[in-house]
Structure formats: structure tokens, C-alpha cells
Amino acid sequence: MATYNGERYVREQLQSLYEQTERHWTLYINDDNSNDRTVDIIREFSDQHGNINLQINRPGKGALHNFMNLLQRAEADYYMFCDQDDVWLPGKVEQTLRAMEEQERKTPGKPILVFTDLKVTDENLHVTSPSFWHSNRIKPKLLSSLKYLGVHFLATGCTMMLNREAKAVCFPYSDKIVMHDAWFATAVLWNKGFVVAEPEPLML
């Protein structure tokens, strides 16, 4: 999770993580030198649960480098990316992991990225569109082809899971990339990996 001055939202997001049906995970957080109560709230959850690894960037580095630093320092079999102002539905981790494992059985040893749809909401979590893909006219099959990524990539990082092989091909990265999510998909496909679209919206 990348955080910066997120005290208004981060408690709800953290609570949604601890309500996941899949319980075996560690939460790595880079805070970009927040000057509100974001870090205090994170430490409250860390005191309660213990599986939070918090780092504070001084000075702040911005969202791109925040997420890339998180990915680089975490060690796991699978990686997901968490925005501070979202809410994850209870089956998000479990269902994404299931899709990842299914693809790994088909293509063992390959870099794999799984992404899902999401429900669009306002700041009070009232759903304004039940499908981000539908409201933005996204065709997920196109997003799994390298030739379309330069002009049409709207798979959001907060819906993604990477396997260990996918992480490996994402480094090193150029300082010319705009955001982490498009880079992840490009790196995976460039290295003969697979980008898998799962249609169910799993987060707000």
C-alpha cells in the first residue's frame, strides 16, 4: 500500500484487508511523509494485527516510485497493489489468487499478471458504475496484447496480482515510465508472459 495524507480513507481500506477470506498475507506500506494522522492509523492496525511492515519516505517520492520501491523490498510468491482510498471486497485476494494459480498450471514458470474489474464509487462509496470496464468501454482481451498497450491500457494497479516471475521482469525500470501499472503489463508481455483478465469486480 502506498499512502500519503490518507487519514480520511485509510482506516476503511485497512479494515477491508483484515476482512479478506484469504488470511495469509503481509502488508507492506510506504508512506510518502504524510503530515496528517495516516501513520498513526496504520500503527493502530499494526499494534492490533502485527503483519504490517511500515516504511516512511523522507522526503516523499511520488506514487510511481513509492509502488516500485514497495515491490522491490517485499519478498513473496505473489504481489498485490493497494491504494489508500479504496475498499476491497472480502473475496478479492482469494479469487485473484485462484485465477493466478489456474494460469500458472497452464503456463508454469512464466511471468503472469492477473487483473480484475472494479466498481466505481463516489467518495462515500456509493456505486456510480457497477463496472469500470463497461463505463470506460474497456475490452480486456485487447489489453493482453503488447501491440495495444501503448495506446489503450486501463487495467488499474489496484486490481492486479503479479507472480514472482512477473516481479523479476519489472526491474530495472526506466524513470521515463508514467505509472507502475502500465509498466507491469508491458514488462510481463515483453518477456513472453501472460496478462489475464478476470471479469468480476472485486473492489470499490
CSV table of N, CA, C and O in Angstrom, one decimal, residues 97-183:
chain,number,residue,atom,x,y,z
A,97,LEU,N,-6.1,-14.8,-6.4
A,97,LEU,CA,-5.1,-15.9,-6.3
A,97,LEU,C,-5.5,-17.1,-7.0
A,97,LEU,O,-4.7,-17.8,-7.6
A,98,ARG,N,-6.8,-17.5,-7.0
A,98,ARG,CA,-7.3,-18.7,-7.6
A,98,ARG,C,-7.1,-18.5,-9.1
A,98,ARG,O,-6.7,-19.5,-9.8
A,99,ALA,N,-7.3,-17.4,-9.7
A,99,ALA,CA,-7.1,-17.1,-11.1
A,99,ALA,C,-5.6,-17.2,-11.5
A,99,ALA,O,-5.3,-17.8,-12.5
A,100,MET,N,-4.8,-16.7,-10.6
A,100,MET,CA,-3.3,-16.8,-10.8
A,100,MET,C,-2.9,-18.2,-10.8
A,100,MET,O,-2.1,-18.7,-11.7
A,101,GLU,N,-3.3,-19.0,-9.9
A,101,GLU,CA,-2.9,-20.4,-9.8
A,101,GLU,C,-3.4,-21.2,-11.0
A,101,GLU,O,-2.6,-22.1,-11.5
A,102,GLU,N,-4.5,-20.9,-11.5
A,102,GLU,CA,-5.1,-21.6,-12.6
A,102,GLU,C,-4.2,-21.3,-13.9
A,102,GLU,O,-3.9,-22.2,-14.6
A,103,GLN,N,-3.8,-20.0,-14.0
A,103,GLN,CA,-2.9,-19.7,-15.2
A,103,GLN,C,-1.5,-20.3,-15.0
A,103,GLN,O,-0.9,-20.8,-16.0
A,104,GLU,N,-1.0,-20.4,-13.8
A,104,GLU,CA,0.3,-21.0,-13.5
A,104,GLU,C,0.3,-22.5,-13.9
A,104,GLU,O,1.3,-23.0,-14.3
A,105,ARG,N,-0.8,-23.1,-13.6
A,105,ARG,CA,-0.9,-24.5,-14.0
A,105,ARG,C,-0.8,-24.7,-15.5
A,105,ARG,O,-0.2,-25.7,-16.0
A,106,LYS,N,-1.4,-23.8,-16.3
A,106,LYS,CA,-1.3,-23.8,-17.7
A,106,LYS,C,0.1,-23.4,-18.3
A,106,LYS,O,0.5,-24.0,-19.3
A,107,THR,N,0.7,-22.5,-17.6
A,107,THR,CA,2.0,-21.9,-18.2
A,107,THR,C,3.0,-21.8,-17.0
A,107,THR,O,3.3,-20.7,-16.6
A,108,PRO,N,3.5,-22.9,-16.5
A,108,PRO,CA,4.4,-22.9,-15.4
A,108,PRO,C,5.7,-22.2,-15.7
A,108,PRO,O,6.2,-22.2,-16.8
A,109,GLY,N,6.2,-21.4,-14.7
A,109,GLY,CA,7.4,-20.7,-14.8
A,109,GLY,C,7.4,-19.4,-15.6
A,109,GLY,O,8.4,-18.8,-15.8
A,110,LYS,N,6.2,-19.0,-16.0
A,110,LYS,CA,6.1,-17.8,-16.9
A,110,LYS,C,5.7,-16.6,-16.0
A,110,LYS,O,5.0,-16.7,-15.0
A,111,PRO,N,6.1,-15.4,-16.4
A,111,PRO,CA,5.6,-14.2,-15.7
A,111,PRO,C,4.1,-14.0,-16.0
A,111,PRO,O,3.6,-14.1,-17.1
A,112,ILE,N,3.3,-13.8,-14.9
A,112,ILE,CA,1.9,-13.7,-15.0
A,112,ILE,C,1.4,-12.5,-14.2
A,112,ILE,O,1.8,-12.3,-13.1
A,113,LEU,N,0.5,-11.8,-14.9
A,113,LEU,CA,-0.3,-10.7,-14.2
A,113,LEU,C,-1.7,-10.9,-14.4
A,113,LEU,O,-2.2,-11.2,-15.5
A,114,VAL,N,-2.5,-10.9,-13.3
A,114,VAL,CA,-3.9,-11.1,-13.3
A,114,VAL,C,-4.5,-9.7,-12.8
A,114,VAL,O,-4.0,-9.1,-11.9
A,115,PHE,N,-5.5,-9.3,-13.6
A,115,PHE,CA,-6.2,-8.0,-13.1
A,115,PHE,C,-7.7,-8.3,-13.3
A,115,PHE,O,-8.2,-9.1,-14.0
A,116,THR,N,-8.5,-7.5,-12.5
A,116,THR,CA,-10.0,-7.7,-12.4
A,116,THR,C,-10.7,-6.4,-12.7
A,116,THR,O,-10.1,-5.3,-12.8
A,117,ASP,N,-12.0,-6.5,-12.9
A,117,ASP,CA,-12.8,-5.3,-12.9
A,117,ASP,C,-13.0,-4.7,-11.5
A,117,ASP,O,-12.6,-5.3,-10.5
A,118,LEU,N,-13.6,-3.5,-11.4
A,118,LEU,CA,-13.9,-2.9,-10.1
A,118,LEU,C,-15.2,-2.1,-10.2
A,118,LEU,O,-15.6,-1.8,-11.3
A,119,LYS,N,-15.8,-1.8,-9.1
A,119,LYS,CA,-17.0,-1.0,-9.0
A,119,LYS,C,-16.5,0.5,-8.8
A,119,LYS,O,-15.8,0.7,-7.8
A,120,VAL,N,-17.0,1.4,-9.6
A,120,VAL,CA,-16.7,2.8,-9.4
A,120,VAL,C,-17.6,3.4,-8.4
A,120,VAL,O,-18.9,3.2,-8.5
A,121,THR,N,-17.1,4.2,-7.5
A,121,THR,CA,-17.9,4.8,-6.4
A,121,THR,C,-17.6,6.3,-6.3
A,121,THR,O,-16.5,6.8,-6.8
A,122,ASP,N,-18.4,7.0,-5.6
A,122,ASP,CA,-18.1,8.4,-5.2
A,122,ASP,C,-17.3,8.3,-3.9
A,122,ASP,O,-17.0,7.2,-3.4
A,123,GLU,N,-17.0,9.4,-3.3
A,123,GLU,CA,-16.1,9.5,-2.1
A,123,GLU,C,-16.8,8.8,-0.9
A,123,GLU,O,-16.1,8.5,0.1
A,124,ASN,N,-18.1,8.6,-0.9
A,124,ASN,CA,-18.8,8.0,0.2
A,124,ASN,C,-19.2,6.5,-0.1
A,124,ASN,O,-20.0,5.9,0.6
A,125,LEU,N,-18.5,5.9,-1.1
A,125,LEU,CA,-18.6,4.5,-1.5
A,125,LEU,C,-20.0,4.2,-2.1
A,125,LEU,O,-20.4,3.0,-2.1
A,126,HIS,N,-20.7,5.2,-2.6
A,126,HIS,CA,-22.0,4.9,-3.3
A,126,HIS,C,-21.6,4.6,-4.8
A,126,HIS,O,-20.8,5.3,-5.4
A,127,VAL,N,-22.0,3.4,-5.2
A,127,VAL,CA,-21.6,2.9,-6.5
A,127,VAL,C,-22.2,3.8,-7.7
A,127,VAL,O,-23.4,4.0,-7.7
A,128,THR,N,-21.4,4.3,-8.5
A,128,THR,CA,-21.8,5.1,-9.6
A,128,THR,C,-21.7,4.3,-10.9
A,128,THR,O,-22.4,4.7,-11.9
A,129,SER,N,-20.9,3.3,-10.9
A,129,SER,CA,-20.9,2.3,-12.1
A,129,SER,C,-20.6,0.9,-11.5
A,129,SER,O,-19.5,0.8,-10.8
A,130,PRO,N,-21.3,-0.1,-11.8
A,130,PRO,CA,-21.0,-1.4,-11.3
A,130,PRO,C,-19.8,-2.1,-12.0
A,130,PRO,O,-19.3,-3.1,-11.6
A,131,SER,N,-19.4,-1.4,-13.1
A,131,SER,CA,-18.2,-2.0,-13.9
A,131,SER,C,-17.4,-0.9,-14.5
A,131,SER,O,-17.8,-0.1,-15.3
A,132,PHE,N,-16.1,-0.8,-14.0
A,132,PHE,CA,-15.2,0.2,-14.6
A,132,PHE,C,-14.9,-0.2,-16.0
A,132,PHE,O,-14.8,0.7,-16.9
A,133,TRP,N,-14.8,-1.4,-16.4
A,133,TRP,CA,-14.6,-1.8,-17.8
A,133,TRP,C,-15.7,-1.3,-18.7
A,133,TRP,O,-15.5,-0.8,-19.7
A,134,HIS,N,-17.0,-1.5,-18.2
A,134,HIS,CA,-18.1,-1.1,-19.0
A,134,HIS,C,-18.2,0.4,-19.2
A,134,HIS,O,-18.4,1.0,-20.3
A,135,SER,N,-18.0,1.2,-18.1
A,135,SER,CA,-18.1,2.6,-18.1
A,135,SER,C,-17.0,3.3,-18.9
A,135,SER,O,-17.2,4.3,-19.5
A,136,ASN,N,-15.9,2.6,-19.0
A,136,ASN,CA,-14.8,3.1,-19.8
A,136,ASN,C,-14.6,2.4,-21.2
A,136,ASN,O,-13.6,2.7,-21.8
A,137,ARG,N,-15.5,1.6,-21.5
A,137,ARG,CA,-15.5,0.8,-22.8
A,137,ARG,C,-14.2,0.1,-23.0
A,137,ARG,O,-13.6,0.1,-24.0
A,138,ILE,N,-13.8,-0.6,-21.9
A,138,ILE,CA,-12.5,-1.4,-22.0
A,138,ILE,C,-12.8,-2.7,-22.5
A,138,ILE,O,-13.8,-3.4,-22.1
A,139,LYS,N,-12.0,-3.2,-23.4
A,139,LYS,CA,-12.1,-4.6,-23.9
A,139,LYS,C,-10.9,-5.3,-23.4
A,139,LYS,O,-9.8,-5.2,-23.9
A,140,PRO,N,-11.1,-6.1,-22.4
A,140,PRO,CA,-9.9,-6.7,-21.7
A,140,PRO,C,-9.1,-7.6,-22.6
A,140,PRO,O,-7.8,-7.7,-22.4
A,141,LYS,N,-9.6,-8.2,-23.6
A,141,LYS,CA,-8.8,-9.1,-24.5
A,141,LYS,C,-7.7,-8.3,-25.2
A,141,LYS,O,-6.6,-8.8,-25.5
A,142,LEU,N,-8.1,-7.0,-25.5
A,142,LEU,CA,-7.1,-6.2,-26.2
A,142,LEU,C,-5.9,-5.9,-25.3
A,142,LEU,O,-4.8,-5.7,-25.7
A,143,LEU,N,-6.2,-5.8,-24.0
A,143,LEU,CA,-5.2,-5.4,-23.0
A,143,LEU,C,-4.1,-6.5,-22.8
A,143,LEU,O,-3.1,-6.3,-22.2
A,144,SER,N,-4.4,-7.7,-23.3
A,144,SER,CA,-3.4,-8.8,-23.2
A,144,SER,C,-2.5,-8.9,-24.4
A,144,SER,O,-1.7,-9.9,-24.5
A,145,SER,N,-2.6,-7.9,-25.3
A,145,SER,CA,-1.7,-7.9,-26.5
A,145,SER,C,-0.8,-6.7,-26.4
A,145,SER,O,-1.2,-5.6,-26.2
A,146,LEU,N,0.5,-7.0,-26.6
A,146,LEU,CA,1.5,-6.0,-26.5
A,146,LEU,C,1.3,-4.8,-27.4
A,146,LEU,O,1.6,-3.6,-27.1
A,147,LYS,N,0.8,-5.1,-28.6
A,147,LYS,CA,0.7,-4.0,-29.6
A,147,LYS,C,-0.4,-2.9,-29.2
A,147,LYS,O,-0.3,-1.8,-29.8
A,148,TYR,N,-1.3,-3.2,-28.3
A,148,TYR,CA,-2.3,-2.3,-27.9
A,148,TYR,C,-1.9,-1.4,-26.7
A,148,TYR,O,-2.5,-0.4,-26.4
A,149,LEU,N,-0.9,-1.9,-26.0
A,149,LEU,CA,-0.7,-1.3,-24.6
A,149,LEU,C,-0.3,0.2,-24.7
A,149,LEU,O,-0.6,1.0,-23.8
A,150,GLY,N,0.4,0.6,-25.8
A,150,GLY,CA,0.9,1.9,-25.9
A,150,GLY,C,-0.2,3.0,-26.0
A,150,GLY,O,-0.1,4.1,-25.7
A,151,VAL,N,-1.4,2.5,-26.5
A,151,VAL,CA,-2.5,3.5,-26.7
A,151,VAL,C,-3.7,3.2,-25.9
A,151,VAL,O,-4.6,4.0,-25.8
A,152,HIS,N,-3.8,2.0,-25.3
A,152,HIS,CA,-5.1,1.6,-24.6
A,152,HIS,C,-4.8,0.7,-23.5
A,152,HIS,O,-4.9,-0.5,-23.6
A,153,PHE,N,-4.4,1.2,-22.3
A,153,PHE,CA,-4.2,0.4,-21.2
A,153,PHE,C,-4.9,1.0,-20.0
A,153,PHE,O,-4.5,2.0,-19.5
A,154,LEU,N,-5.9,0.4,-19.6
A,154,LEU,CA,-6.7,0.9,-18.4
A,154,LEU,C,-6.9,-0.1,-17.4
A,154,LEU,O,-7.9,0.0,-16.6
A,155,ALA,N,-6.1,-1.1,-17.3
A,155,ALA,CA,-6.1,-2.1,-16.2
A,155,ALA,C,-5.4,-1.4,-15.0
A,155,ALA,O,-4.3,-1.0,-15.1
A,156,THR,N,-6.1,-1.3,-13.9
A,156,THR,CA,-5.6,-0.5,-12.8
A,156,THR,C,-4.8,-1.3,-11.9
A,156,THR,O,-5.1,-2.5,-11.6
A,157,GLY,N,-3.7,-0.7,-11.4
A,157,GLY,CA,-2.8,-1.4,-10.5
A,157,GLY,C,-3.4,-1.9,-9.3
A,157,GLY,O,-3.0,-3.0,-8.8
A,158,CYS,N,-4.5,-1.3,-8.8
A,158,CYS,CA,-5.1,-1.7,-7.5
A,158,CYS,C,-5.9,-3.0,-7.7
A,158,CYS,O,-6.4,-3.6,-6.7
A,159,THR,N,-6.1,-3.5,-8.9
A,159,THR,CA,-6.8,-4.8,-9.2
A,159,THR,C,-5.8,-5.9,-9.5
A,159,THR,O,-6.2,-7.0,-9.8
A,160,MET,N,-4.5,-5.6,-9.6
A,160,MET,CA,-3.5,-6.5,-10.1
A,160,MET,C,-2.9,-7.5,-9.1
A,160,MET,O,-2.8,-7.2,-7.9
A,161,MET,N,-2.5,-8.7,-9.6
A,161,MET,CA,-1.6,-9.6,-8.8
A,161,MET,C,-0.5,-10.0,-9.8
A,161,MET,O,-0.8,-10.3,-10.9
A,162,LEU,N,0.7,-9.9,-9.3
A,162,LEU,CA,1.9,-10.4,-10.0
A,162,LEU,C,2.4,-11.7,-9.4
A,162,LEU,O,2.4,-11.8,-8.1
A,163,ASN,N,3.0,-12.6,-10.1
A,163,ASN,CA,3.7,-13.7,-9.5
A,163,ASN,C,5.2,-13.3,-9.4
A,163,ASN,O,5.6,-12.3,-9.9
A,164,ARG,N,6.0,-14.2,-8.8
A,164,ARG,CA,7.4,-13.9,-8.6
A,164,ARG,C,8.1,-13.7,-9.9
A,164,ARG,O,9.0,-12.8,-10.0
A,165,GLU,N,7.8,-14.5,-10.9
A,165,GLU,CA,8.4,-14.3,-12.2
A,165,GLU,C,8.1,-13.0,-12.9
A,165,GLU,O,8.9,-12.3,-13.5
A,166,ALA,N,6.9,-12.5,-12.6
A,166,ALA,CA,6.5,-11.2,-13.2
A,166,ALA,C,7.3,-10.1,-12.5
A,166,ALA,O,7.7,-9.1,-13.1
A,167,LYS,N,7.4,-10.2,-11.2
A,167,LYS,CA,8.2,-9.2,-10.4
A,167,LYS,C,9.6,-9.1,-11.0
A,167,LYS,O,10.2,-8.0,-11.2
A,168,ALA,N,10.2,-10.2,-11.3
A,168,ALA,CA,11.6,-10.2,-11.8
A,168,ALA,C,11.8,-9.5,-13.1
A,168,ALA,O,12.8,-8.8,-13.3
A,169,VAL,N,10.8,-9.5,-14.0
A,169,VAL,CA,11.0,-8.8,-15.3
A,169,VAL,C,10.6,-7.3,-15.2
A,169,VAL,O,10.8,-6.6,-16.2
A,170,CYS,N,10.2,-6.9,-14.0
A,170,CYS,CA,9.8,-5.4,-13.9
A,170,CYS,C,11.0,-4.6,-13.5
A,170,CYS,O,10.8,-3.3,-13.4
A,171,PHE,N,12.1,-5.2,-13.2
A,171,PHE,CA,13.3,-4.4,-12.8
A,171,PHE,C,14.5,-4.8,-13.7
A,171,PHE,O,14.6,-6.0,-14.1
A,172,PRO,N,15.3,-3.8,-14.0
A,172,PRO,CA,15.2,-2.4,-13.7
A,172,PRO,C,14.1,-1.7,-14.5
A,172,PRO,O,13.7,-2.3,-15.5
A,173,TYR,N,13.7,-0.5,-14.0
A,173,TYR,CA,12.7,0.2,-14.8
A,173,TYR,C,13.2,1.6,-15.1
A,173,TYR,O,14.0,2.2,-14.4
A,174,SER,N,12.7,2.2,-16.2
A,174,SER,CA,13.1,3.5,-16.6
A,174,SER,C,12.4,4.6,-15.8
A,174,SER,O,11.3,4.4,-15.5
A,175,ASP,N,13.1,5.7,-15.6
A,175,ASP,CA,12.5,6.8,-15.0
A,175,ASP,C,11.5,7.6,-15.9
A,175,ASP,O,10.9,8.5,-15.5
A,176,LYS,N,11.4,7.1,-17.1
A,176,LYS,CA,10.5,7.7,-18.1
A,176,LYS,C,9.1,7.1,-18.1
A,176,LYS,O,8.2,7.7,-18.7
A,177,ILE,N,8.9,6.0,-17.4
A,177,ILE,CA,7.6,5.5,-17.3
A,177,ILE,C,6.7,6.4,-16.5
A,177,ILE,O,7.1,7.1,-15.6
A,178,VAL,N,5.4,6.4,-16.8
A,178,VAL,CA,4.5,7.3,-16.2
A,178,VAL,C,3.9,6.8,-14.9
A,178,VAL,O,3.9,7.4,-13.9
A,179,MET,N,3.4,5.5,-15.0
A,179,MET,CA,2.9,4.9,-13.8
A,179,MET,C,3.2,3.4,-13.7
A,179,MET,O,3.5,2.8,-14.8
A,180,HIS,N,3.1,2.8,-12.6
A,180,HIS,CA,3.6,1.4,-12.4
A,180,HIS,C,2.7,0.4,-13.1
A,180,HIS,O,3.2,-0.6,-13.6
A,181,ASP,N,1.4,0.6,-13.1
A,181,ASP,CA,0.5,-0.4,-13.6
A,181,ASP,C,0.7,-0.7,-15.1
A,181,ASP,O,0.9,-1.9,-15.5
A,182,ALA,N,0.8,0.3,-15.9
A,182,ALA,CA,1.1,0.1,-17.4
A,182,ALA,C,2.5,-0.5,-17.6
A,182,ALA,O,2.6,-1.4,-18.5
A,183,TRP,N,3.4,-0.2,-16.8
A,183,TRP,CA,4.8,-0.7,-16.9
A,183,TRP,C,4.7,-2.2,-16.6
A,183,TRP,O,5.4,-3.0,-17.3
